Short mmCIF file of C-alpha atoms in Angstrom, two decimals:
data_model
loop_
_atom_site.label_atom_id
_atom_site.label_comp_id
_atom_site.label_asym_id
_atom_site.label_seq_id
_atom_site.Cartn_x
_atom_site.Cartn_y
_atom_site.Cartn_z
CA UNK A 329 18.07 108.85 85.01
CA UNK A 330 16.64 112.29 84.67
CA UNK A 331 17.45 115.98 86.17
CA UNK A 332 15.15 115.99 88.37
CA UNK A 333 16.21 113.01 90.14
CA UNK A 334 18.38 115.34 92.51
CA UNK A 335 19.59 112.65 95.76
CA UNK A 336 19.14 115.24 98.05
CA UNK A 337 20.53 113.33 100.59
CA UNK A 338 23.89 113.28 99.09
CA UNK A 339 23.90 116.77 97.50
CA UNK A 340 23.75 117.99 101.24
CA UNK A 341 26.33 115.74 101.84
CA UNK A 342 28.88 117.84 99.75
CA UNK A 343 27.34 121.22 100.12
CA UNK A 344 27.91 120.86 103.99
CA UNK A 345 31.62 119.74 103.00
CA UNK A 346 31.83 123.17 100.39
CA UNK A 347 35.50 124.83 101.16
CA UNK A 348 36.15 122.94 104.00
CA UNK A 349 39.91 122.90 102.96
CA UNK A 350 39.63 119.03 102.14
CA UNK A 351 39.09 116.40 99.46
CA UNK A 352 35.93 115.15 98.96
CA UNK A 353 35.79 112.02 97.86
CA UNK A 354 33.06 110.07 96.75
CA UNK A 355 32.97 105.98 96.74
CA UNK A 356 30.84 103.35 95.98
CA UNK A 357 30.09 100.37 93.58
CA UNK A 358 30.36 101.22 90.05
CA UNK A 359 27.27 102.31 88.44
CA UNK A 360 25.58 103.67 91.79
CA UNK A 361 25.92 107.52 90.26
CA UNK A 362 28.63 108.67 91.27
CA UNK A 363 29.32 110.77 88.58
CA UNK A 364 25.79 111.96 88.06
CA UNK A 365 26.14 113.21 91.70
CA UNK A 366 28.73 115.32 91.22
CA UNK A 367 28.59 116.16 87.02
CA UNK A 368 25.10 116.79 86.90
CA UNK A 369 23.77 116.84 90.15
CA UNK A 370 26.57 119.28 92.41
CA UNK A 371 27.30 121.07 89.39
CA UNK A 372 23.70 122.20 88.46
CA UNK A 373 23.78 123.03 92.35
CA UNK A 374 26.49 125.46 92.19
CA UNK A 375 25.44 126.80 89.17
CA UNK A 376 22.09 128.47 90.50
CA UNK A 377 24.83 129.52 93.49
CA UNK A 378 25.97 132.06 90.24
CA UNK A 379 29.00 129.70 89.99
CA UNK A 380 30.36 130.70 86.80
CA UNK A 381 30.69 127.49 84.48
CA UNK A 382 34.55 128.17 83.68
CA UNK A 383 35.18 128.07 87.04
CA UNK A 384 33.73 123.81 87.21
CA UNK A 385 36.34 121.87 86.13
CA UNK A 386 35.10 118.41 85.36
CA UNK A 387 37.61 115.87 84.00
CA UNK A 388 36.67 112.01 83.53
CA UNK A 389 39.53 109.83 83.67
CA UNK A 390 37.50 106.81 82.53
CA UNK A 391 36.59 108.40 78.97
CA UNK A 392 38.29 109.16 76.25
CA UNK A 393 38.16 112.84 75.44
CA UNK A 394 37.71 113.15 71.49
CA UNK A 395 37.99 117.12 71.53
CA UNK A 396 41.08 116.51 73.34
CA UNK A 397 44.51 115.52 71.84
CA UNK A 398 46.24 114.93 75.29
CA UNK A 399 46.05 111.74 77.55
CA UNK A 400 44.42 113.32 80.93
CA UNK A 401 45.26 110.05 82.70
CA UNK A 402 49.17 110.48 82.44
CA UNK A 403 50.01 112.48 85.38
CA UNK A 404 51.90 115.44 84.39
CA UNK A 405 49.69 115.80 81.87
CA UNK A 406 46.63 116.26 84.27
CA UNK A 407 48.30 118.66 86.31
CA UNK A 408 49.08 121.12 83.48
CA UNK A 409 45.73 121.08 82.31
CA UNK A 410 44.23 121.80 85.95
CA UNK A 411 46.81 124.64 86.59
CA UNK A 412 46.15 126.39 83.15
CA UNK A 413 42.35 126.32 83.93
CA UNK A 414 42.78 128.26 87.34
CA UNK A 415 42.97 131.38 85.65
CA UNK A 416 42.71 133.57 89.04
CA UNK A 417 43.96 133.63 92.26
CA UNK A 418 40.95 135.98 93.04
CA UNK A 419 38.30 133.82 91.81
CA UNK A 420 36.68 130.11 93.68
CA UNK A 421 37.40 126.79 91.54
CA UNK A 422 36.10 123.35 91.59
CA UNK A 423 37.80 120.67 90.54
CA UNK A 424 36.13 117.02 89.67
CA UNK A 425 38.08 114.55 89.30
CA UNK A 426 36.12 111.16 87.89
CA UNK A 427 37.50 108.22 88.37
CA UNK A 428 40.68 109.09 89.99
CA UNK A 429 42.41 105.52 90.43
CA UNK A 430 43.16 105.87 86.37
CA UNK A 431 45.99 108.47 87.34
CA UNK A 432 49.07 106.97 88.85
CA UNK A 433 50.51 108.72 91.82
CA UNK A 434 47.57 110.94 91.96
CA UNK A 435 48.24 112.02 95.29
CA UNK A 436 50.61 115.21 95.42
CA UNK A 437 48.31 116.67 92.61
CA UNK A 438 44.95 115.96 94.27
CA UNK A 439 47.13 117.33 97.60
CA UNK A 440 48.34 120.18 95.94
CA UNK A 441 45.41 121.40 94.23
CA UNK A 442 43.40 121.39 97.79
CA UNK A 443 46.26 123.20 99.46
CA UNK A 444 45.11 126.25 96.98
CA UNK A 445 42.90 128.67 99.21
CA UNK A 446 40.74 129.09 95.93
CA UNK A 447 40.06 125.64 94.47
CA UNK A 448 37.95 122.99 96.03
CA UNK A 449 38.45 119.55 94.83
CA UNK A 450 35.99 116.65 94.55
CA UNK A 451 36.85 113.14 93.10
CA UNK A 452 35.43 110.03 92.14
CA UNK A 453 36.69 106.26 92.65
CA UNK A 454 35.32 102.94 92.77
CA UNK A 455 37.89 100.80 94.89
CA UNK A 456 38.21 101.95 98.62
CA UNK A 457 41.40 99.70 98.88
CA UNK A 458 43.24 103.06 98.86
CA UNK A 459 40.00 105.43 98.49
CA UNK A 460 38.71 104.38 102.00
CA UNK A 461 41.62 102.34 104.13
CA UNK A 462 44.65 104.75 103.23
CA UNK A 463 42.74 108.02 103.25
CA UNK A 464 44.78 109.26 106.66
CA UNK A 465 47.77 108.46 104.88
CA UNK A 466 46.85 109.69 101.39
CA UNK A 467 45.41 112.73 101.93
CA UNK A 468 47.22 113.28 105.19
CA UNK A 469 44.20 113.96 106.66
CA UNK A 470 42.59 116.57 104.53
CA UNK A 471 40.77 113.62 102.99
CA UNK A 472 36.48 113.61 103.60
CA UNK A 473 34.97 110.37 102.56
CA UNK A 474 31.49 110.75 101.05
CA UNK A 475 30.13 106.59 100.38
CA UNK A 476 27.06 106.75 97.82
CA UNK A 477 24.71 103.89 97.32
CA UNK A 478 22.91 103.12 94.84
CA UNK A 479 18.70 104.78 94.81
CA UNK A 480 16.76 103.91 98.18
CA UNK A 481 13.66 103.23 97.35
CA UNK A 482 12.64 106.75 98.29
CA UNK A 483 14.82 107.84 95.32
CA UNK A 484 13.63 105.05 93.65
CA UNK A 485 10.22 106.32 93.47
CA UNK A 486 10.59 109.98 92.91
CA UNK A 487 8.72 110.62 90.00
CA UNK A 488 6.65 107.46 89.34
CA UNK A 489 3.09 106.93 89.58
CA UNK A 490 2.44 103.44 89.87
CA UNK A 491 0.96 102.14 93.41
CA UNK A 492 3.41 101.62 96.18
CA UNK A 493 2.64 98.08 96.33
CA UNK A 494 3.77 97.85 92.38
CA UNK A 495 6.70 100.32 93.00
CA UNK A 496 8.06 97.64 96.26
CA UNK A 497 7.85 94.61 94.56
CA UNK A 498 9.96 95.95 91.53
CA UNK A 499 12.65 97.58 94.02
CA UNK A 500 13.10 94.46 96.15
CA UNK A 501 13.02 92.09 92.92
CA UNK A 502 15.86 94.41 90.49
CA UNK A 503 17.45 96.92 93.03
CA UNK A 504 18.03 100.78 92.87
CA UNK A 505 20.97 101.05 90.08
CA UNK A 506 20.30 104.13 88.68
CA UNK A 507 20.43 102.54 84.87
CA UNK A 508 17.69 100.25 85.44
CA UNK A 509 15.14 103.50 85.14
CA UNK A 510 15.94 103.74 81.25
CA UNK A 511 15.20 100.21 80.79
CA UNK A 512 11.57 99.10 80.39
CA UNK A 513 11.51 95.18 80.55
CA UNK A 514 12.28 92.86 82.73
CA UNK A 515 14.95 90.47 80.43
CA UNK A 516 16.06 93.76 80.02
CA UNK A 517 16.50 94.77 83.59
CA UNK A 518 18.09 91.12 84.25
CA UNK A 519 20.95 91.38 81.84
CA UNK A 520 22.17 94.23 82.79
CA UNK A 521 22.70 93.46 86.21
CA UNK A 522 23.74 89.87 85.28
CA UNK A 523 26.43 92.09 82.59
CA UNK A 524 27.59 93.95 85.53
CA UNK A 525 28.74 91.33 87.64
CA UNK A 526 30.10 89.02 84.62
CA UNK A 527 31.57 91.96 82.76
CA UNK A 528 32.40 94.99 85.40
CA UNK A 529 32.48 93.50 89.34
CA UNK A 530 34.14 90.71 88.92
CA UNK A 531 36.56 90.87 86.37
CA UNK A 532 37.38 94.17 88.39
CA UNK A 533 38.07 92.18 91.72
CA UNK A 534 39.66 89.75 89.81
CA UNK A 535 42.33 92.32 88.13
CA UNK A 536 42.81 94.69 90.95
CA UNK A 537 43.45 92.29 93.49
CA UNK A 538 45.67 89.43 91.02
CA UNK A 539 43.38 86.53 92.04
CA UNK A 540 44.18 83.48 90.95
CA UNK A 541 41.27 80.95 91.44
CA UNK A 542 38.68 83.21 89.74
CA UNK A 543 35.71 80.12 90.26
CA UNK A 544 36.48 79.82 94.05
CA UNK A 545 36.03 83.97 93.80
CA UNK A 546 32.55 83.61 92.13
CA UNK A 547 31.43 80.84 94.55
CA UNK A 548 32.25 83.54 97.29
CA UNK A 549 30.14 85.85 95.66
CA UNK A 550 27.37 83.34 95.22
CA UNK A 551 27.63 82.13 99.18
CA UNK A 552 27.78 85.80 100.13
CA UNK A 553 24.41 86.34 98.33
CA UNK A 554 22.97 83.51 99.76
CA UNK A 555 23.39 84.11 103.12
CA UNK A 556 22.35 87.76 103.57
CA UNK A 557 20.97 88.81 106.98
CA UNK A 558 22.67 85.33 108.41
CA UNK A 559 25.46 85.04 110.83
CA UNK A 560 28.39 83.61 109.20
CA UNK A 561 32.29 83.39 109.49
CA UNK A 562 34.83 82.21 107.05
CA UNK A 563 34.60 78.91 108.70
CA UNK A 564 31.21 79.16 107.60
CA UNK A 565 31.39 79.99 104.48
CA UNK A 566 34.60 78.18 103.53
CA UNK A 567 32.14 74.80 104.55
CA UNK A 568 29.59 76.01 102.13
CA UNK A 569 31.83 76.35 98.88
CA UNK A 570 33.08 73.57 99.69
CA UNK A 571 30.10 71.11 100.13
CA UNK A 572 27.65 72.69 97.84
CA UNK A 573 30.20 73.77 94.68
CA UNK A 574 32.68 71.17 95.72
CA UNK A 575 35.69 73.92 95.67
CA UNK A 576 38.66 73.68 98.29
CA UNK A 577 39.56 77.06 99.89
CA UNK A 578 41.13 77.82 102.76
CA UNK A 579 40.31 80.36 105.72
CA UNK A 580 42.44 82.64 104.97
CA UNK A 581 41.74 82.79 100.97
CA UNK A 582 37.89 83.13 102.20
CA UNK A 583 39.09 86.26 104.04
CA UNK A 584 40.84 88.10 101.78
CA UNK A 585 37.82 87.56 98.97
CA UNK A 586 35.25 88.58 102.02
CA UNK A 587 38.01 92.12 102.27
CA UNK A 588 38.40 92.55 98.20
CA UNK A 589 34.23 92.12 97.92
CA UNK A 590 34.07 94.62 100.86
CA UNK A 591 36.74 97.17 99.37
CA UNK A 592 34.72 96.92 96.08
CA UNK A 593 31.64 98.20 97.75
CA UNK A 594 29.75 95.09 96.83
CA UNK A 595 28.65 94.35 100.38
CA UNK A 596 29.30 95.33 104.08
CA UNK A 597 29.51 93.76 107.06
CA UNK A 598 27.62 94.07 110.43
CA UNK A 599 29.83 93.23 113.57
CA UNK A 600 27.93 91.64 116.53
CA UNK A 601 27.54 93.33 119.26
CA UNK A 602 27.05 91.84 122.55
CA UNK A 603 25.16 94.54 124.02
CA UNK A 604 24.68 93.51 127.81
CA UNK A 605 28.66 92.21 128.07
CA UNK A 606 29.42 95.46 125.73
CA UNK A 607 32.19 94.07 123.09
CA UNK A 608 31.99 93.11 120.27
CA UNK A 609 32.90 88.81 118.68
CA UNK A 610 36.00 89.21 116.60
CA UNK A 611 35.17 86.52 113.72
CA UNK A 612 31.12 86.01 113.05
CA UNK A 613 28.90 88.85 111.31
CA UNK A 614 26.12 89.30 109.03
CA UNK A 615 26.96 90.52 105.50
CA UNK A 616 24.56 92.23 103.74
CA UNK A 617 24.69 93.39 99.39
CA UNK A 618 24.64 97.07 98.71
CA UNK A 619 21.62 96.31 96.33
CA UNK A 620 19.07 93.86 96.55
CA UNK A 621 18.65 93.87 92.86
CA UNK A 622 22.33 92.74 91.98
CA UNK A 623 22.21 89.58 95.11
CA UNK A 624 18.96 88.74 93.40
CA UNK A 625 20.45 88.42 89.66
CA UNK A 626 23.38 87.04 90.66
CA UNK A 627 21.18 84.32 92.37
CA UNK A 628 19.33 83.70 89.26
CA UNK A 629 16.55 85.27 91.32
CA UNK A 630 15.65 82.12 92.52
CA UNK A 631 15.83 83.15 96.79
CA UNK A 632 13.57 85.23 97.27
CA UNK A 633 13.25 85.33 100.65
CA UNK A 634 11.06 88.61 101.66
CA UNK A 635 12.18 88.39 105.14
CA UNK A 636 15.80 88.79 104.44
CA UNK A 637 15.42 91.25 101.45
CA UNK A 638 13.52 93.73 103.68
CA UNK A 639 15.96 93.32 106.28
CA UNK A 640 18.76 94.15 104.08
CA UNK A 641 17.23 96.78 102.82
CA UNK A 642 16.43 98.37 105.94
CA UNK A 643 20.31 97.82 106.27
CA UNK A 644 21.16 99.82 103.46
CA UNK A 645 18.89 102.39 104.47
CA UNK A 646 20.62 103.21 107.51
CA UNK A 647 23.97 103.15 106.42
CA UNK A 648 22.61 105.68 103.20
CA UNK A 649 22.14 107.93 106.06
CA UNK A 650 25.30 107.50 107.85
CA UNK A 651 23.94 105.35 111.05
CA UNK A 652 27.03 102.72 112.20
CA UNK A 653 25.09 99.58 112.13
CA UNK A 654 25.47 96.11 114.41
CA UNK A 655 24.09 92.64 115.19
CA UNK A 656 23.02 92.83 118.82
CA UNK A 657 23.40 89.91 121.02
CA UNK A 658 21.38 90.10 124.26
CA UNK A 659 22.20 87.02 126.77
CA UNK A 660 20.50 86.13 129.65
CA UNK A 661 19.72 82.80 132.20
CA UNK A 662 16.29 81.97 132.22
CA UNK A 663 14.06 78.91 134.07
CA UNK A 664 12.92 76.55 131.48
CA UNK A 665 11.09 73.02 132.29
CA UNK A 666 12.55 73.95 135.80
CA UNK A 667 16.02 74.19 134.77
CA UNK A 668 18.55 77.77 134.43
CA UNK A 669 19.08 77.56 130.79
CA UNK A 670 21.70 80.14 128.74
CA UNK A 671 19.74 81.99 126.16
CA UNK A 672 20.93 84.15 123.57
CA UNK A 673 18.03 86.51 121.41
CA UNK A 674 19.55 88.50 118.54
CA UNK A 675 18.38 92.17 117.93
CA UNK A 676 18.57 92.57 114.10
CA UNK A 677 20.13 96.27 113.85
CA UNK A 678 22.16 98.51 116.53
CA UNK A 679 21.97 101.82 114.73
CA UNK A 680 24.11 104.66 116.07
CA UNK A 681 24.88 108.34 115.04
CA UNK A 682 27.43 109.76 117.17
CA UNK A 683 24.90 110.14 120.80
CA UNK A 684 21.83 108.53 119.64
CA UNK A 685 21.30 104.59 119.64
CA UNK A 686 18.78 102.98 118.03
CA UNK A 687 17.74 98.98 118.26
CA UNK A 688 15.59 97.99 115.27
CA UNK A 689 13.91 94.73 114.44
CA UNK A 690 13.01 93.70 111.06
CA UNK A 691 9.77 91.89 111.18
CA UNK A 692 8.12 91.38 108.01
CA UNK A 693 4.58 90.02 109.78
CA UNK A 694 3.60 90.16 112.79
CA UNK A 695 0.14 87.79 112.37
CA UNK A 696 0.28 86.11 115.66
CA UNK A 697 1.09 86.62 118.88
CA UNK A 698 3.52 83.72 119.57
CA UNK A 699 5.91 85.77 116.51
CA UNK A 700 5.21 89.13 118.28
CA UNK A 701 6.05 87.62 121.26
CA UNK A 702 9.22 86.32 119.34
CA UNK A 703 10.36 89.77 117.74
CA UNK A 704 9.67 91.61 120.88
CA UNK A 705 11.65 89.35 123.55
CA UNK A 706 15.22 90.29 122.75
CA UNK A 707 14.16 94.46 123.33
CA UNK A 708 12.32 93.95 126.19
CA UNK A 709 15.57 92.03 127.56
CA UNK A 710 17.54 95.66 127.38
CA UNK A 711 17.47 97.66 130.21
CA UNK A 712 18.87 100.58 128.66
CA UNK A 713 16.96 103.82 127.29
CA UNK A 714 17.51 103.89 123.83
CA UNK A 715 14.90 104.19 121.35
CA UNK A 716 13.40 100.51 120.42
CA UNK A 717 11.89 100.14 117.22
CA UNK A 718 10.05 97.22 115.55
CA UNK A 719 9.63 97.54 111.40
CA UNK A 720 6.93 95.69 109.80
CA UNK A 721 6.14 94.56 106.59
CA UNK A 722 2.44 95.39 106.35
CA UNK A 723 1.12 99.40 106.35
CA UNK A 724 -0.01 100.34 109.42
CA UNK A 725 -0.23 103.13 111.55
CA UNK A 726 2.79 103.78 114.08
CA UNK A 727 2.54 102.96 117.77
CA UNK A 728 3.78 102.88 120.59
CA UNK A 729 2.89 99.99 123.35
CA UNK A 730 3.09 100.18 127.11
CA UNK A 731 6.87 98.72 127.00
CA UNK A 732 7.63 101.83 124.81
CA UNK A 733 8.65 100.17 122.02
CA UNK A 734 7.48 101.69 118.57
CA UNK A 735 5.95 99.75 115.41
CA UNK A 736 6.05 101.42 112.14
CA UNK A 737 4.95 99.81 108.77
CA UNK A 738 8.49 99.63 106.03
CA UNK A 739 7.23 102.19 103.38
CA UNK A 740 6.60 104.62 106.63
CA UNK A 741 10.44 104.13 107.72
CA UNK A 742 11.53 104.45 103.84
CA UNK A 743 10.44 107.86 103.04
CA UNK A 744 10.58 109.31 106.87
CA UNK A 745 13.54 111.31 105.81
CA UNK A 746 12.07 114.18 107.14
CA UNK A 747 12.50 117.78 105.56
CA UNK A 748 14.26 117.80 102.24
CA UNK A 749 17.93 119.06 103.17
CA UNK A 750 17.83 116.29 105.80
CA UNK A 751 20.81 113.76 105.36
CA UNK A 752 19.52 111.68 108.55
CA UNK A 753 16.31 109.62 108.98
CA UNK A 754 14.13 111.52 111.30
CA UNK A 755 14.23 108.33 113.73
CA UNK A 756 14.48 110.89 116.82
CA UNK A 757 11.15 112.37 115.65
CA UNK A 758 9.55 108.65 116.78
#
């Protein structure tokens, strides 16, 4: 990763959040830059604010500090070091904090040091099991969750000049992990993301959460993978492990490994969303990974399913920009062969961002009209006025047709981020 490669979209994240009296805390999956965000990326920002450089106080908690003597990670420690670098009560301070889960009973400090009028305090971790769930009661709520994936494919193809085409079919093959841009070939590019589920993710689940059966764990991890952009329930999944690896779990253990994979920022889940009856079905969703590259090593790349990688990518995409996304359900009772059949059409994505609503479909070709027809019926079942949008794989020109519903080819919807301090997609410019 270079300099240059700024993530705009993030780095407005935290400049709107700039002495806003609370912590801002950045999560994700390890490796997604976190750190680069805010050691290179925030810090380079603030210094062409005329931030002096004395007055950035970075501290790592996950390295070893070989000009340093003292053992940052032990907590009074930490807090001595902090307090003898605010030299001023006259002059601004930021304080980052990487990797803040290495510092037990963190809190008061990380409190303390935001209660200062003059210090602004921005910290890193990579386990939301108390850096996303317990924020309310951790930072009593002067805590300001900032999630970071890893590179869209926007990012992904800032400063490369191979063709589009070429540029796709390496992002939806290997992912957006920052690391992968230092590495050249492909056995290359597959071990490391092979190394960091064998070496970092799941030894990491395993430890933080004491689980016992670590093979039933992987298994989960495998299903998960398998079954991206499909409904599924633990039921579901639980009858899976159990007929293809031959593993007995029960419900409840398939749970909990669903919430640990979650709270490691490995994948997230899509609630369905019945959109005419308006509530939501407690158990089934749709899980989708938070990079296409690491579900497609950890599958031995061997599902490669185009349709389903687009569509979780389009997932991601949303969620990078802060849209709350759903399954929709739309039901209905229709005459078929002469009888009042039940029918049930699924709309791929509800995306919403606080007033506006968006349903999406993810429809890699459109090449006939029966599979237009398909794509099209579950929108033109909603009577509401929300935007309708249907994605496609191929590049064309966007659309609209006489139902109002609006195509737009994938690499248009990618990069239609719109100016470049915007942290939303520019889907109300369609």
């Amino acid at each position: 990763m270079t300099e240059t490669l700024s993530r705009k979209i993030y780095l407005q994240k935290l400049i709107d959040r700039m002495h806003n009296g609370e912590v801002k805390i950045i999560t994700g999956s390890r490796r997604c830059g976190k750190s680069w965000l805010l050691k290179k990326v925030f810090k380079s920002y603030l210094l062409s604010q005329g931030v002096k450089e004395e007055n950035i106080i970075i501290v790592s908690l996950d390295i070893e500090d070989e000009d340093s003597d003292e053992d940052l990670s032990k907590h009074d420690t930490l807090k001595k070091y902090l307090y003898s670098q605010i030299k001023s009560e006259d002059e601004q301070y930021y304080v980052f904090l990487d990797e803040i889960q290495e510092v037990e009973n963190f809190e008061k400090l990380v409190n303390g040091l935001a209660a200062k009028d003059n210090v602004d305090v921005y910290i890193t971790g990579s386990n939301s099991k108390f850096l996303s769930q317990d924020i309310k009661t951790i930072f009593r709520g002067r805590g300001d969750e900032i999630r970071v994936y890893p590179f869209s494919f926007s990012e992904f193809c800032q400063n490369r000049t191979e063709s589009i085409s070429e540029l796709w079919k390496e992002y939806y093959t290997y992912g957006g992990m920052p690391r992968l841009r230092t590495l050249k070939t492909p056995e290359q590019k597959v071990r490391y993301l092979q190394r960091l589920w064998n070496k970092t993710y799941i030894d990491d689940v395993v430890e933080r959460n004491n689980v016992r059966n670590k093979t039933a764990l992987e298994s989960m991890v495998d299903a998960m993978c398998s079954s991206v952009g499909s409904l599924v329930n633990p039921t579901k999944i639980r009858n899976t492990i159990q007929s293809v690896q031959k593993i007995n779990i029960d419900n409840e253990t398939v749970a909990n490994y669903i919430s640990y994979l979650e709270n490691s920022f490995l994948f997230e889940g899509a609630k369905r969303y019945n959109i005419r009856g308006k509530k939501y079905f407690d158990t089934i969703q749709k899980y989708y990974a938070v990079d296409v590259g690491l579900r497609n090593a950890r599958l031995n790349f061997r599902q490669q399913e185009i349709t389903h990688i687009m569509e979780n990518i389009i997932f991601n995409e949303l969620r990078s920009h802060d849209y709350l996304v759903d399954v929709g359900l739309v039901e209905s009772r229709e005459l078929r062969n002469g009888k009042q059949e039940y029918i049930q059409r699924e709309v791929d994505f509800i995306a919403t961002n606080g007033i506006e609503k968006y349903y999406i479909q993810s429809a890699y070709a459109l090449d006939s009209e029966e599979k237009k027809e398909q794509e099209l019926a579950s929108l033109l079942k909603i009577d509401d006025s929300f935007k309708k949008i249907v994605i496609v794989g191929t590049d064309i020109e966007k659309y609209t047709d006489d139902h109002g519903i609006t195509f737009m080819g994938l690499f248009d919807f990618l990069q239609s981020e719109g100016n470049a301090t915007s942290t939303k997609l520019s889907l109300h410019t369609i």
